[in-house]
JSON list of C-alpha atoms in Angstrom, two decimals:
[
{"chain": "Z", "resi": 1472, "resn": "MET", "atom": "CA", "xyz": [41.25, 20.78, 28.26]},
{"chain": "Z", "resi": 1473, "resn": "ILE", "atom": "CA", "xyz": [41.66, 20.15, 31.94]},
{"chain": "Z", "resi": 1474, "resn": "LYS", "atom": "CA", "xyz": [41.67, 22.63, 34.86]},
{"chain": "Z", "resi": 1475, "resn": "THR", "atom": "CA", "xyz": [37.99, 23.52, 34.49]},
{"chain": "Z", "resi": 1476, "resn": "SER", "atom": "CA", "xyz": [36.81, 20.00, 35.29]},
{"chain": "Z", "resi": 1477, "resn": "THR", "atom": "CA", "xyz": [35.94, 20.71, 38.95]},
{"chain": "Z", "resi": 1478, "resn": "PHE", "atom": "CA", "xyz": [33.87, 23.70, 37.90]},
{"chain": "Z", "resi": 1479, "resn": "LEU", "atom": "CA", "xyz": [32.16, 21.59, 35.25]},
{"chain": "Z", "resi": 1480, "resn": "VAL", "atom": "CA", "xyz": [31.21, 18.93, 37.80]},
{"chain": "Z", "resi": 1481, "resn": "LEU", "atom": "CA", "xyz": [29.78, 21.54, 40.17]},
{"chain": "Z", "resi": 1482, "resn": "LEU", "atom": "CA", "xyz": [27.91, 23.26, 37.37]},
{"chain": "Z", "resi": 1483, "resn": "ILE", "atom": "CA", "xyz": [26.30, 20.09, 36.09]},
{"chain": "Z", "resi": 1484, "resn": "ALA", "atom": "CA", "xyz": [25.53, 18.88, 39.61]},
{"chain": "Z", "resi": 1485, "resn": "LEU", "atom": "CA", "xyz": [23.26, 21.90, 40.03]},
{"chain": "Z", "resi": 1486, "resn": "LEU", "atom": "CA", "xyz": [21.14, 20.84, 37.08]},
{"chain": "Z", "resi": 1487, "resn": "PRO", "atom": "CA", "xyz": [18.39, 18.30, 37.90]},
{"chain": "Z", "resi": 1488, "resn": "GLY", "atom": "CA", "xyz": [18.99, 15.08, 36.01]},
{"chain": "Z", "resi": 1489, "resn": "ALA", "atom": "CA", "xyz": [21.90, 16.60, 34.09]},
{"chain": "Z", "resi": 1490, "resn": "ILE", "atom": "CA", "xyz": [24.38, 13.79, 34.84]},
{"chain": "Z", "resi": 1491, "resn": "PRO", "atom": "CA", "xyz": [23.25, 10.50, 33.26]},
{"chain": "Z", "resi": 1492, "resn": "ALA", "atom": "CA", "xyz": [23.67, 7.19, 35.03]},
{"chain": "Z", "resi": 1493, "resn": "GLN", "atom": "CA", "xyz": [26.36, 6.31, 32.51]},
{"chain": "Z", "resi": 1494, "resn": "ALA", "atom": "CA", "xyz": [28.49, 9.43, 31.98]},
{"chain": "Z", "resi": 1495, "resn": "ALA", "atom": "CA", "xyz": [30.16, 8.13, 28.83]},
{"chain": "Z", "resi": 1496, "resn": "ILE", "atom": "CA", "xyz": [30.03, 9.89, 25.48]},
{"chain": "Z", "resi": 1497, "resn": "SER", "atom": "CA", "xyz": [27.22, 8.55, 23.31]},
{"chain": "Z", "resi": 1498, "resn": "GLN", "atom": "CA", "xyz": [27.93, 7.69, 19.69]},
{"chain": "Z", "resi": 1499, "resn": "ALA", "atom": "CA", "xyz": [25.15, 10.08, 18.73]},
{"chain": "Z", "resi": 1500, "resn": "ARG", "atom": "CA", "xyz": [27.19, 12.97, 20.16]},
{"chain": "Z", "resi": 1501, "resn": "VAL", "atom": "CA", "xyz": [30.22, 11.84, 18.20]},
{"chain": "Z", "resi": 1502, "resn": "GLU", "atom": "CA", "xyz": [28.22, 11.70, 14.98]},
{"chain": "Z", "resi": 1503, "resn": "GLU", "atom": "CA", "xyz": [26.74, 15.13, 15.68]},
{"chain": "Z", "resi": 1504, "resn": "VAL", "atom": "CA", "xyz": [30.19, 16.70, 15.85]},
{"chain": "Z", "resi": 1505, "resn": "VAL", "atom": "CA", "xyz": [31.38, 14.79, 12.78]},
{"chain": "Z", "resi": 1506, "resn": "ALA", "atom": "CA", "xyz": [28.38, 16.16, 10.88]},
{"chain": "Z", "resi": 1507, "resn": "HIS", "atom": "CA", "xyz": [29.50, 19.66, 11.77]},
{"chain": "Z", "resi": 1508, "resn": "PHE", "atom": "CA", "xyz": [33.01, 18.89, 10.53]},
{"chain": "Z", "resi": 1509, "resn": "GLU", "atom": "CA", "xyz": [31.45, 17.83, 7.25]},
{"chain": "Z", "resi": 1510, "resn": "SER", "atom": "CA", "xyz": [29.75, 21.23, 6.98]},
{"chain": "Z", "resi": 1511, "resn": "GLN", "atom": "CA", "xyz": [33.17, 22.91, 7.25]},
{"chain": "Z", "resi": 1512, "resn": "THR", "atom": "CA", "xyz": [34.83, 20.92, 4.47]},
{"chain": "Z", "resi": 1513, "resn": "HIS", "atom": "CA", "xyz": [36.05, 23.96, 2.50]},
{"chain": "Z", "resi": 1514, "resn": "LEU", "atom": "CA", "xyz": [37.84, 25.49, 5.51]},
{"chain": "Z", "resi": 1515, "resn": "ILE", "atom": "CA", "xyz": [39.23, 22.15, 6.67]},
{"chain": "Z", "resi": 1516, "resn": "ASP", "atom": "CA", "xyz": [40.48, 21.23, 3.19]},
{"chain": "Z", "resi": 1517, "resn": "SER", "atom": "CA", "xyz": [42.23, 24.58, 2.80]},
{"chain": "Z", "resi": 1518, "resn": "LEU", "atom": "CA", "xyz": [44.05, 24.15, 6.13]},
{"chain": "Z", "resi": 1519, "resn": "SER", "atom": "CA", "xyz": [44.88, 20.56, 5.25]},
{"chain": "Z", "resi": 1520, "resn": "CYS", "atom": "CA", "xyz": [46.66, 21.86, 2.14]},
{"chain": "Z", "resi": 1521, "resn": "VAL", "atom": "CA", "xyz": [48.45, 24.66, 4.02]},
{"chain": "Z", "resi": 1522, "resn": "PHE", "atom": "CA", "xyz": [49.79, 22.26, 6.64]},
{"chain": "Z", "resi": 1523, "resn": "ASN", "atom": "CA", "xyz": [50.18, 19.30, 4.26]},
{"chain": "Z", "resi": 1524, "resn": "GLN", "atom": "CA", "xyz": [48.34, 17.30, 6.91]},
{"chain": "Z", "resi": 1525, "resn": "ASN", "atom": "CA", "xyz": [45.53, 14.77, 6.65]},
{"chain": "Z", "resi": 1526, "resn": "ALA", "atom": "CA", "xyz": [42.58, 16.41, 8.42]},
{"chain": "Z", "resi": 1527, "resn": "ILE", "atom": "CA", "xyz": [41.17, 13.26, 10.05]},
{"chain": "Z", "resi": 1528, "resn": "PRO", "atom": "CA", "xyz": [43.77, 12.91, 12.87]},
{"chain": "Z", "resi": 1529, "resn": "VAL", "atom": "CA", "xyz": [43.51, 16.63, 13.65]},
{"chain": "Z", "resi": 1530, "resn": "LEU", "atom": "CA", "xyz": [39.72, 16.52, 13.91]},
{"chain": "Z", "resi": 1531, "resn": "ALA", "atom": "CA", "xyz": [39.88, 13.34, 15.99]},
{"chain": "Z", "resi": 1532, "resn": "VAL", "atom": "CA", "xyz": [42.11, 15.10, 18.53]},
{"chain": "Z", "resi": 1533, "resn": "VAL", "atom": "CA", "xyz": [39.84, 18.12, 19.04]},
{"chain": "Z", "resi": 1534, "resn": "GLY", "atom": "CA", "xyz": [36.49, 16.36, 18.53]},
{"chain": "Z", "resi": 1535, "resn": "PRO", "atom": "CA", "xyz": [36.02, 15.26, 22.16]},
{"chain": "Z", "resi": 1536, "resn": "GLU", "atom": "CA", "xyz": [36.32, 18.84, 23.40]},
{"chain": "Z", "resi": 1537, "resn": "TRP", "atom": "CA", "xyz": [33.45, 19.83, 21.12]},
{"chain": "Z", "resi": 1538, "resn": "VAL", "atom": "CA", "xyz": [31.29, 17.26, 22.90]},
{"chain": "Z", "resi": 1539, "resn": "ARG", "atom": "CA", "xyz": [32.14, 18.79, 26.27]},
{"chain": "Z", "resi": 1540, "resn": "TYR", "atom": "CA", "xyz": [31.51, 22.28, 24.87]},
{"chain": "Z", "resi": 1541, "resn": "SER", "atom": "CA", "xyz": [28.06, 21.29, 23.60]},
{"chain": "Z", "resi": 1542, "resn": "MET", "atom": "CA", "xyz": [27.13, 20.13, 27.11]},
{"chain": "Z", "resi": 1543, "resn": "VAL", "atom": "CA", "xyz": [27.67, 23.50, 28.81]},
{"chain": "Z", "resi": 1544, "resn": "ARG", "atom": "CA", "xyz": [27.88, 26.23, 26.16]},
{"chain": "Z", "resi": 1545, "resn": "ASP", "atom": "CA", "xyz": [24.50, 27.72, 27.03]},
{"chain": "Z", "resi": 1546, "resn": "LEU", "atom": "CA", "xyz": [25.43, 27.92, 30.72]},
{"chain": "Z", "resi": 1547, "resn": "MET", "atom": "CA", "xyz": [28.79, 29.65, 30.42]},
{"chain": "Z", "resi": 1548, "resn": "GLU", "atom": "CA", "xyz": [29.14, 33.40, 30.72]},
{"chain": "Z", "resi": 1549, "resn": "THR", "atom": "CA", "xyz": [32.69, 34.32, 29.71]},
{"chain": "Z", "resi": 1550, "resn": "LYS", "atom": "CA", "xyz": [32.53, 38.08, 29.10]},
{"chain": "Z", "resi": 1551, "resn": "ALA", "atom": "CA", "xyz": [33.85, 38.98, 32.56]},
{"chain": "Z", "resi": 1552, "resn": "LEU", "atom": "CA", "xyz": [36.59, 36.37, 32.21]},
{"chain": "Z", "resi": 1553, "resn": "GLU", "atom": "CA", "xyz": [37.56, 37.77, 28.81]},
{"chain": "Z", "resi": 1554, "resn": "LEU", "atom": "CA", "xyz": [37.94, 41.26, 30.26]},
{"chain": "Z", "resi": 1555, "resn": "ALA", "atom": "CA", "xyz": [39.98, 39.93, 33.20]},
{"chain": "Z", "resi": 1556, "resn": "TYR", "atom": "CA", "xyz": [42.31, 38.05, 30.85]},
{"chain": "Z", "resi": 1557, "resn": "VAL", "atom": "CA", "xyz": [42.84, 41.08, 28.58]},
{"chain": "Z", "resi": 1558, "resn": "ARG", "atom": "CA", "xyz": [43.70, 43.25, 31.56]},
{"chain": "Z", "resi": 1559, "resn": "PHE", "atom": "CA", "xyz": [45.66, 40.86, 33.78]},
{"chain": "Z", "resi": 1560, "resn": "GLY", "atom": "CA", "xyz": [46.65, 37.84, 31.67]},
{"chain": "Z", "resi": 1561, "resn": "PRO", "atom": "CA", "xyz": [46.24, 34.05, 32.05]},
{"chain": "Z", "resi": 1562, "resn": "LYS", "atom": "CA", "xyz": [47.43, 33.89, 35.67]},
{"chain": "Z", "resi": 1563, "resn": "VAL", "atom": "CA", "xyz": [44.26, 35.71, 36.72]},
{"chain": "Z", "resi": 1564, "resn": "ALA", "atom": "CA", "xyz": [41.81, 34.43, 34.11]},
{"chain": "Z", "resi": 1565, "resn": "ASP", "atom": "CA", "xyz": [42.44, 31.29, 32.06]},
{"chain": "Z", "resi": 1566, "resn": "PHE", "atom": "CA", "xyz": [39.30, 29.72, 30.66]},
{"chain": "Z", "resi": 1567, "resn": "SER", "atom": "CA", "xyz": [38.10, 27.58, 27.76]},
{"chain": "Z", "resi": 1568, "resn": "ILE", "atom": "CA", "xyz": [36.84, 29.31, 24.63]},
{"chain": "Z", "resi": 1569, "resn": "GLY", "atom": "CA", "xyz": [34.95, 27.94, 21.65]},
{"chain": "Z", "resi": 1570, "resn": "PRO", "atom": "CA", "xyz": [34.10, 24.43, 20.49]},
{"chain": "Z", "resi": 1571, "resn": "PHE", "atom": "CA", "xyz": [37.67, 23.17, 20.81]},
{"chain": "Z", "resi": 1572, "resn": "GLN", "atom": "CA", "xyz": [37.84, 24.50, 24.39]},
{"chain": "Z", "resi": 1573, "resn": "MET", "atom": "CA", "xyz": [41.17, 26.25, 23.98]},
{"chain": "Z", "resi": 1574, "resn": "LYS", "atom": "CA", "xyz": [42.53, 28.39, 26.80]},
{"chain": "Z", "resi": 1575, "resn": "PRO", "atom": "CA", "xyz": [44.46, 31.65, 26.36]},
{"chain": "Z", "resi": 1576, "resn": "SER", "atom": "CA", "xyz": [47.48, 30.08, 28.08]},
{"chain": "Z", "resi": 1577, "resn": "PHE", "atom": "CA", "xyz": [47.36, 27.21, 25.56]},
{"chain": "Z", "resi": 1578, "resn": "VAL", "atom": "CA", "xyz": [47.32, 29.59, 22.60]},
{"chain": "Z", "resi": 1579, "resn": "GLU", "atom": "CA", "xyz": [50.09, 31.70, 24.13]},
{"chain": "Z", "resi": 1580, "resn": "ALA", "atom": "CA", "xyz": [52.27, 28.59, 24.49]},
{"chain": "Z", "resi": 1581, "resn": "LEU", "atom": "CA", "xyz": [51.35, 27.53, 20.96]},
{"chain": "Z", "resi": 1582, "resn": "GLU", "atom": "CA", "xyz": [52.34, 30.95, 19.61]},
{"chain": "Z", "resi": 1583, "resn": "ILE", "atom": "CA", "xyz": [55.78, 30.59, 21.20]},
{"chain": "Z", "resi": 1584, "resn": "GLU", "atom": "CA", "xyz": [56.20, 27.30, 19.34]},
{"chain": "Z", "resi": 1585, "resn": "MET", "atom": "CA", "xyz": [54.94, 28.91, 16.12]},
{"chain": "Z", "resi": 1586, "resn": "GLU", "atom": "CA", "xyz": [57.60, 31.62, 16.29]},
{"chain": "Z", "resi": 1587, "resn": "ASN", "atom": "CA", "xyz": [60.14, 28.96, 15.29]},
{"chain": "Z", "resi": 1588, "resn": "SER", "atom": "CA", "xyz": [58.16, 27.99, 12.18]},
{"chain": "Z", "resi": 1589, "resn": "CYS", "atom": "CA", "xyz": [58.61, 29.93, 8.94]},
{"chain": "Z", "resi": 1590, "resn": "LEU", "atom": "CA", "xyz": [55.14, 28.87, 7.84]},
{"chain": "Z", "resi": 1591, "resn": "LEU", "atom": "CA", "xyz": [53.33, 29.75, 11.05]},
{"chain": "Z", "resi": 1592, "resn": "SER", "atom": "CA", "xyz": [55.22, 32.71, 12.49]},
{"chain": "Z", "resi": 1593, "resn": "ALA", "atom": "CA", "xyz": [54.01, 35.19, 9.88]},
{"chain": "Z", "resi": 1594, "resn": "THR", "atom": "CA", "xyz": [50.42, 33.98, 10.01]},
{"chain": "Z", "resi": 1595, "resn": "ALA", "atom": "CA", "xyz": [50.17, 34.19, 13.78]},
{"chain": "Z", "resi": 1596, "resn": "ALA", "atom": "CA", "xyz": [52.09, 37.46, 14.13]},
{"chain": "Z", "resi": 1597, "resn": "TYR", "atom": "CA", "xyz": [50.50, 40.46, 15.85]},
{"chain": "Z", "resi": 1598, "resn": "PRO", "atom": "CA", "xyz": [50.45, 43.99, 14.40]},
{"chain": "Z", "resi": 1599, "resn": "VAL", "atom": "CA", "xyz": [51.35, 45.55, 17.78]},
{"chain": "Z", "resi": 1600, "resn": "GLU", "atom": "CA", "xyz": [53.73, 44.92, 20.68]},
{"chain": "Z", "resi": 1601, "resn": "ASN", "atom": "CA", "xyz": [51.42, 46.11, 23.46]},
{"chain": "Z", "resi": 1602, "resn": "PRO", "atom": "CA", "xyz": [50.60, 42.97, 25.53]},
{"chain": "Z", "resi": 1603, "resn": "LEU", "atom": "CA", "xyz": [47.13, 44.20, 26.51]},
{"chain": "Z", "resi": 1604, "resn": "ILE", "atom": "CA", "xyz": [46.14, 44.80, 22.88]},
{"chain": "Z", "resi": 1605, "resn": "ARG", "atom": "CA", "xyz": [47.67, 41.47, 21.89]},
{"chain": "Z", "resi": 1606, "resn": "ARG", "atom": "CA", "xyz": [45.56, 39.67, 24.48]},
{"chain": "Z", "resi": 1607, "resn": "ARG", "atom": "CA", "xyz": [42.46, 41.43, 23.16]},
{"chain": "Z", "resi": 1608, "resn": "ILE", "atom": "CA", "xyz": [43.30, 40.33, 19.61]},
{"chain": "Z", "resi": 1609, "resn": "ARG", "atom": "CA", "xyz": [44.05, 36.81, 20.85]},
{"chain": "Z", "resi": 1610, "resn": "ILE", "atom": "CA", "xyz": [40.60, 36.54, 22.42]},
{"chain": "Z", "resi": 1611, "resn": "GLN", "atom": "CA", "xyz": [39.00, 37.76, 19.19]},
{"chain": "Z", "resi": 1612, "resn": "ARG", "atom": "CA", "xyz": [40.91, 35.14, 17.23]},
{"chain": "Z", "resi": 1613, "resn": "MET", "atom": "CA", "xyz": [39.99, 32.38, 19.65]},
{"chain": "Z", "resi": 1614, "resn": "LYS", "atom": "CA", "xyz": [36.30, 33.19, 19.24]},
{"chain": "Z", "resi": 1615, "resn": "ASP", "atom": "CA", "xyz": [36.61, 32.93, 15.45]},
{"chain": "Z", "resi": 1616, "resn": "PRO", "atom": "CA", "xyz": [35.96, 29.36, 14.18]},
{"chain": "Z", "resi": 1617, "resn": "ARG", "atom": "CA", "xyz": [38.53, 29.84, 11.40]},
{"chain": "Z", "resi": 1618, "resn": "TRP", "atom": "CA", "xyz": [41.24, 30.56, 13.95]},
{"chain": "Z", "resi": 1619, "resn": "GLN", "atom": "CA", "xyz": [40.12, 27.65, 16.15]},
{"chain": "Z", "resi": 1620, "resn": "TYR", "atom": "CA", "xyz": [40.68, 25.29, 13.23]},
{"chain": "Z", "resi": 1621, "resn": "PHE", "atom": "CA", "xyz": [43.98, 26.99, 12.41]},
{"chain": "Z", "resi": 1622, "resn": "TYR", "atom": "CA", "xyz": [45.21, 26.53, 15.97]},
{"chain": "Z", "resi": 1623, "resn": "ALA", "atom": "CA", "xyz": [44.07, 22.89, 15.91]},
{"chain": "Z", "resi": 1624, "resn": "PHE", "atom": "CA", "xyz": [46.10, 22.15, 12.76]},
{"chain": "Z", "resi": 1625, "resn": "ALA", "atom": "CA", "xyz": [49.07, 24.11, 14.10]},
{"chain": "Z", "resi": 1626, "resn": "PHE", "atom": "CA", "xyz": [48.95, 22.18, 17.37]},
{"chain": "Z", "resi": 1627, "resn": "TYR", "atom": "CA", "xyz": [48.90, 18.80, 15.62]},
{"chain": "Z", "resi": 1628, "resn": "SER", "atom": "CA", "xyz": [51.72, 19.75, 13.27]},
{"chain": "Z", "resi": 1629, "resn": "LEU", "atom": "CA", "xyz": [53.93, 21.14, 16.02]},
{"chain": "Z", "resi": 1630, "resn": "SER", "atom": "CA", "xyz": [53.19, 18.21, 18.33]},
{"chain": "Z", "resi": 1631, "resn": "GLN", "atom": "CA", "xyz": [54.42, 15.75, 15.73]},
{"chain": "Z", "resi": 1632, "resn": "ASN", "atom": "CA", "xyz": [57.79, 17.50, 15.80]},
{"chain": "Z", "resi": 1633, "resn": "ARG", "atom": "CA", "xyz": [57.86, 18.16, 19.54]},
{"chain": "Z", "resi": 1634, "resn": "PHE", "atom": "CA", "xyz": [57.11, 14.53, 20.46]},
{"chain": "Z", "resi": 1635, "resn": "ALA", "atom": "CA", "xyz": [58.77, 12.80, 17.51]},
{"chain": "Z", "resi": 1636, "resn": "ASP", "atom": "CA", "xyz": [60.75, 10.48, 19.79]},
{"chain": "Z", "resi": 1637, "resn": "ALA", "atom": "CA", "xyz": [57.63, 9.42, 21.71]},
{"chain": "Z", "resi": 1638, "resn": "LEU", "atom": "CA", "xyz": [55.41, 8.71, 18.70]},
{"chain": "Z", "resi": 1639, "resn": "SER", "atom": "CA", "xyz": [55.20, 5.32, 17.05]},
{"chain": "Z", "resi": 1640, "resn": "GLU", "atom": "CA", "xyz": [54.57, 4.81, 13.34]},
{"chain": "Z", "resi": 1641, "resn": "LYS", "atom": "CA", "xyz": [50.99, 3.63, 13.86]},
{"chain": "Z", "resi": 1642, "resn": "GLU", "atom": "CA", "xyz": [48.52, 6.46, 13.23]},
{"chain": "Z", "resi": 1643, "resn": "THR", "atom": "CA", "xyz": [46.14, 5.48, 16.02]},
{"chain": "Z", "resi": 1644, "resn": "ASN", "atom": "CA", "xyz": [49.02, 5.64, 18.51]},
{"chain": "Z", "resi": 1645, "resn": "HIS", "atom": "CA", "xyz": [49.86, 9.09, 17.15]},
{"chain": "Z", "resi": 1646, "resn": "ILE", "atom": "CA", "xyz": [46.30, 10.23, 17.74]},
{"chain": "Z", "resi": 1647, "resn": "ALA", "atom": "CA", "xyz": [46.03, 8.76, 21.23]},
{"chain": "Z", "resi": 1648, "resn": "PHE", "atom": "CA", "xyz": [49.25, 10.45, 22.35]},
{"chain": "Z", "resi": 1649, "resn": "ILE", "atom": "CA", "xyz": [48.63, 13.85, 20.74]},
{"chain": "Z", "resi": 1650, "resn": "ALA", "atom": "CA", "xyz": [45.02, 13.87, 21.96]},
{"chain": "Z", "resi": 1651, "resn": "SER", "atom": "CA", "xyz": [46.29, 13.27, 25.49]},
{"chain": "Z", "resi": 1652, "resn": "ALA", "atom": "CA", "xyz": [48.79, 16.11, 25.05]},
{"chain": "Z", "resi": 1653, "resn": "TYR", "atom": "CA", "xyz": [45.95, 18.37, 23.92]},
{"chain": "Z", "resi": 1654, "resn": "ASN", "atom": "CA", "xyz": [43.85, 17.47, 26.94]},
{"chain": "Z", "resi": 1655, "resn": "LEU", "atom": "CA", "xyz": [46.59, 17.43, 29.59]},
{"chain": "Z", "resi": 1656, "resn": "GLY", "atom": "CA", "xyz": [48.86, 20.14, 28.18]},
{"chain": "Z", "resi": 1657, "resn": "PHE", "atom": "CA", "xyz": [51.44, 19.84, 25.42]},
{"chain": "Z", "resi": 1658, "resn": "THR", "atom": "CA", "xyz": [54.13, 21.49, 27.54]},
{"chain": "Z", "resi": 1659, "resn": "ARG", "atom": "CA", "xyz": [54.04, 18.54, 29.95]},
{"chain": "Z", "resi": 1660, "resn": "PRO", "atom": "CA", "xyz": [56.73, 15.83, 29.76]},
{"chain": "Z", "resi": 1661, "resn": "ALA", "atom": "CA", "xyz": [56.13, 12.98, 27.34]},
{"chain": "Z", "resi": 1662, "resn": "ALA", "atom": "CA", "xyz": [56.05, 10.49, 30.24]},
{"chain": "Z", "resi": 1663, "resn": "ASP", "atom": "CA", "xyz": [53.14, 12.33, 31.86]},
{"chain": "Z", "resi": 1664, "resn": "ILE", "atom": "CA", "xyz": [51.26, 12.43, 28.57]},
{"chain": "Z", "resi": 1665, "resn": "GLU", "atom": "CA", "xyz": [51.86, 8.71, 28.07]},
{"chain": "Z", "resi": 1666, "resn": "LYS", "atom": "CA", "xyz": [50.27, 7.95, 31.45]},
{"chain": "Z", "resi": 1667, "resn": "TRP", "atom": "CA", "xyz": [47.37, 10.30, 30.78]},
{"chain": "Z", "resi": 1668, "resn": "GLN", "atom": "CA", "xyz": [46.27, 8.18, 27.84]},
{"chain": "Z", "resi": 1669, "resn": "GLN", "atom": "CA", "xyz": [44.78, 5.72, 30.33]},
{"chain": "Z", "resi": 1670, "resn": "ALA", "atom": "CA", "xyz": [43.14, 8.30, 32.63]},
{"chain": "Z", "resi": 1671, "resn": "ARG", "atom": "CA", "xyz": [39.38, 7.77, 32.50]},
{"chain": "Z", "resi": 1672, "resn": "VAL", "atom": "CA", "xyz": [38.35, 11.28, 33.55]},
{"chain": "Z", "resi": 1673, "resn": "PHE", "atom": "CA", "xyz": [36.45, 12.57, 30.51]},
{"chain": "Z", "resi": 1674, "resn": "PRO", "atom": "CA", "xyz": [34.17, 14.48, 30.24]},
{"chain": "Z", "resi": 1675, "resn": "TYR", "atom": "CA", "xyz": [33.54, 15.48, 33.88]},
{"chain": "Z", "resi": 1676, "resn": "GLY", "atom": "CA", "xyz": [37.05, 15.36, 35.36]},
{"chain": "Z", "resi": 1677, "resn": "SER", "atom": "CA", "xyz": [38.70, 13.44, 38.17]},
{"chain": "Z", "resi": 1678, "resn": "ASP", "atom": "CA", "xyz": [36.23, 14.62, 40.84]},
{"chain": "Z", "resi": 1679, "resn": "PHE", "atom": "CA", "xyz": [33.34, 12.76, 39.19]},
{"chain": "Z", "resi": 1680, "resn": "ARG", "atom": "CA", "xyz": [32.88, 9.16, 40.37]},
{"chain": "Z", "resi": 1681, "resn": "GLY", "atom": "CA", "xyz": [30.59, 7.89, 37.63]},
{"chain": "Z", "resi": 1682, "resn": "THR", "atom": "CA", "xyz": [31.55, 6.00, 34.49]},
{"chain": "Z", "resi": 1683, "resn": "GLN", "atom": "CA", "xyz": [33.84, 7.98, 32.23]},
{"chain": "Z", "resi": 1684, "resn": "GLU", "atom": "CA", "xyz": [36.25, 7.48, 29.34]},
{"chain": "Z", "resi": 1685, "resn": "SER", "atom": "CA", "xyz": [39.81, 8.48, 28.61]},
{"chain": "Z", "resi": 1686, "resn": "TYR", "atom": "CA", "xyz": [40.17, 11.50, 26.35]},
{"chain": "Z", "resi": 1687, "resn": "SER", "atom": "CA", "xyz": [42.39, 9.46, 24.04]},
{"chain": "Z", "resi": 1688, "resn": "GLY", "atom": "CA", "xyz": [39.73, 6.75, 23.85]},
{"chain": "Z", "resi": 1689, "resn": "VAL", "atom": "CA", "xyz": [37.07, 9.23, 22.77]},
{"chain": "Z", "resi": 1690, "resn": "ALA", "atom": "CA", "xyz": [39.51, 10.69, 20.22]},
{"chain": "Z", "resi": 1691, "resn": "LEU", "atom": "CA", "xyz": [39.96, 7.22, 18.71]},
{"chain": "Z", "resi": 1692, "resn": "ARG", "atom": "CA", "xyz": [36.19, 6.85, 18.48]},
{"chain": "Z", "resi": 1693, "resn": "PHE", "atom": "CA", "xyz": [36.16, 10.09, 16.51]},
{"chain": "Z", "resi": 1694, "resn": "TYR", "atom": "CA", "xyz": [38.94, 8.72, 14.34]},
{"chain": "Z", "resi": 1695, "resn": "GLU", "atom": "CA", "xyz": [36.88, 5.64, 13.50]},
{"chain": "Z", "resi": 1696, "resn": "ALA", "atom": "CA", "xyz": [33.80, 7.73, 12.69]},
{"chain": "Z", "resi": 1697, "resn": "LEU", "atom": "CA", "xyz": [35.84, 10.07, 10.50]},
{"chain": "Z", "resi": 1698, "resn": "GLN", "atom": "CA", "xyz": [37.58, 7.18, 8.75]},
{"chain": "Z", "resi": 1699, "resn": "GLU", "atom": "CA", "xyz": [34.19, 5.97, 7.58]},
{"chain": "Z", "resi": 1700, "resn": "ARG", "atom": "CA", "xyz": [33.89, 9.23, 5.62]},
{"chain": "Z", "resi": 1701, "resn": "ARG", "atom": "CA", "xyz": [37.39, 8.95, 4.17]},
{"chain": "Z", "resi": 1702, "resn": "GLY", "atom": "CA", "xyz": [37.29, 9.48, 0.42]},
{"chain": "Z", "resi": 1703, "resn": "LYS", "atom": "CA", "xyz": [33.74, 10.81, 0.62]},
{"chain": "Z", "resi": 1704, "resn": "VAL", "atom": "CA", "xyz": [34.45, 14.05, 2.46]},
{"chain": "Z", "resi": 1705, "resn": "TRP", "atom": "CA", "xyz": [38.22, 14.20, 3.15]}
]
């Protein structure tokens, strides 16, 4: 997701030789993430049944963020940010967590959408009303791979309803739009998301002047790689 892109550019710039001449996503990185998805077949299949949703489009949408995560995960120290978020909320500390690079503000917005769903409201409910304790629980959930996948499926399902008027019948167009909403922010207007599909600012953000790709374009590359496994894994 965006907003940390400037920090990512600065962080990588400090590493000798860290930015390649061609800052596009290699197919090897795509295949590496797809291989991990294959190792999580049981979890993914169970969520696919719960949401009555083909897993491939969902995984294609979040796959690019895993690539970005793999590039910096060993360099990120988030403990202080976690504590700041729990105490003060997303206005003070809003940062990406886990392989799908979800932010607390994203999950909070997603939870508001889930409250209107009979299926999702009970699952995502909190046992307490205290906002500080809720934020602590939210962070714990976001660090749990099972919850990351749950949020990914919930996001895709809710986005299909939220942007029904903007989505065409073609599945690849669905993926490109919803992937852009995931990267830019699903609370943004559909017109902004439509434009963002062409923004070639991934993975280093708009401050980086080297060769990059659009997030939607990388998502479609994931879709193609996952489609090759269709019937074999999903």
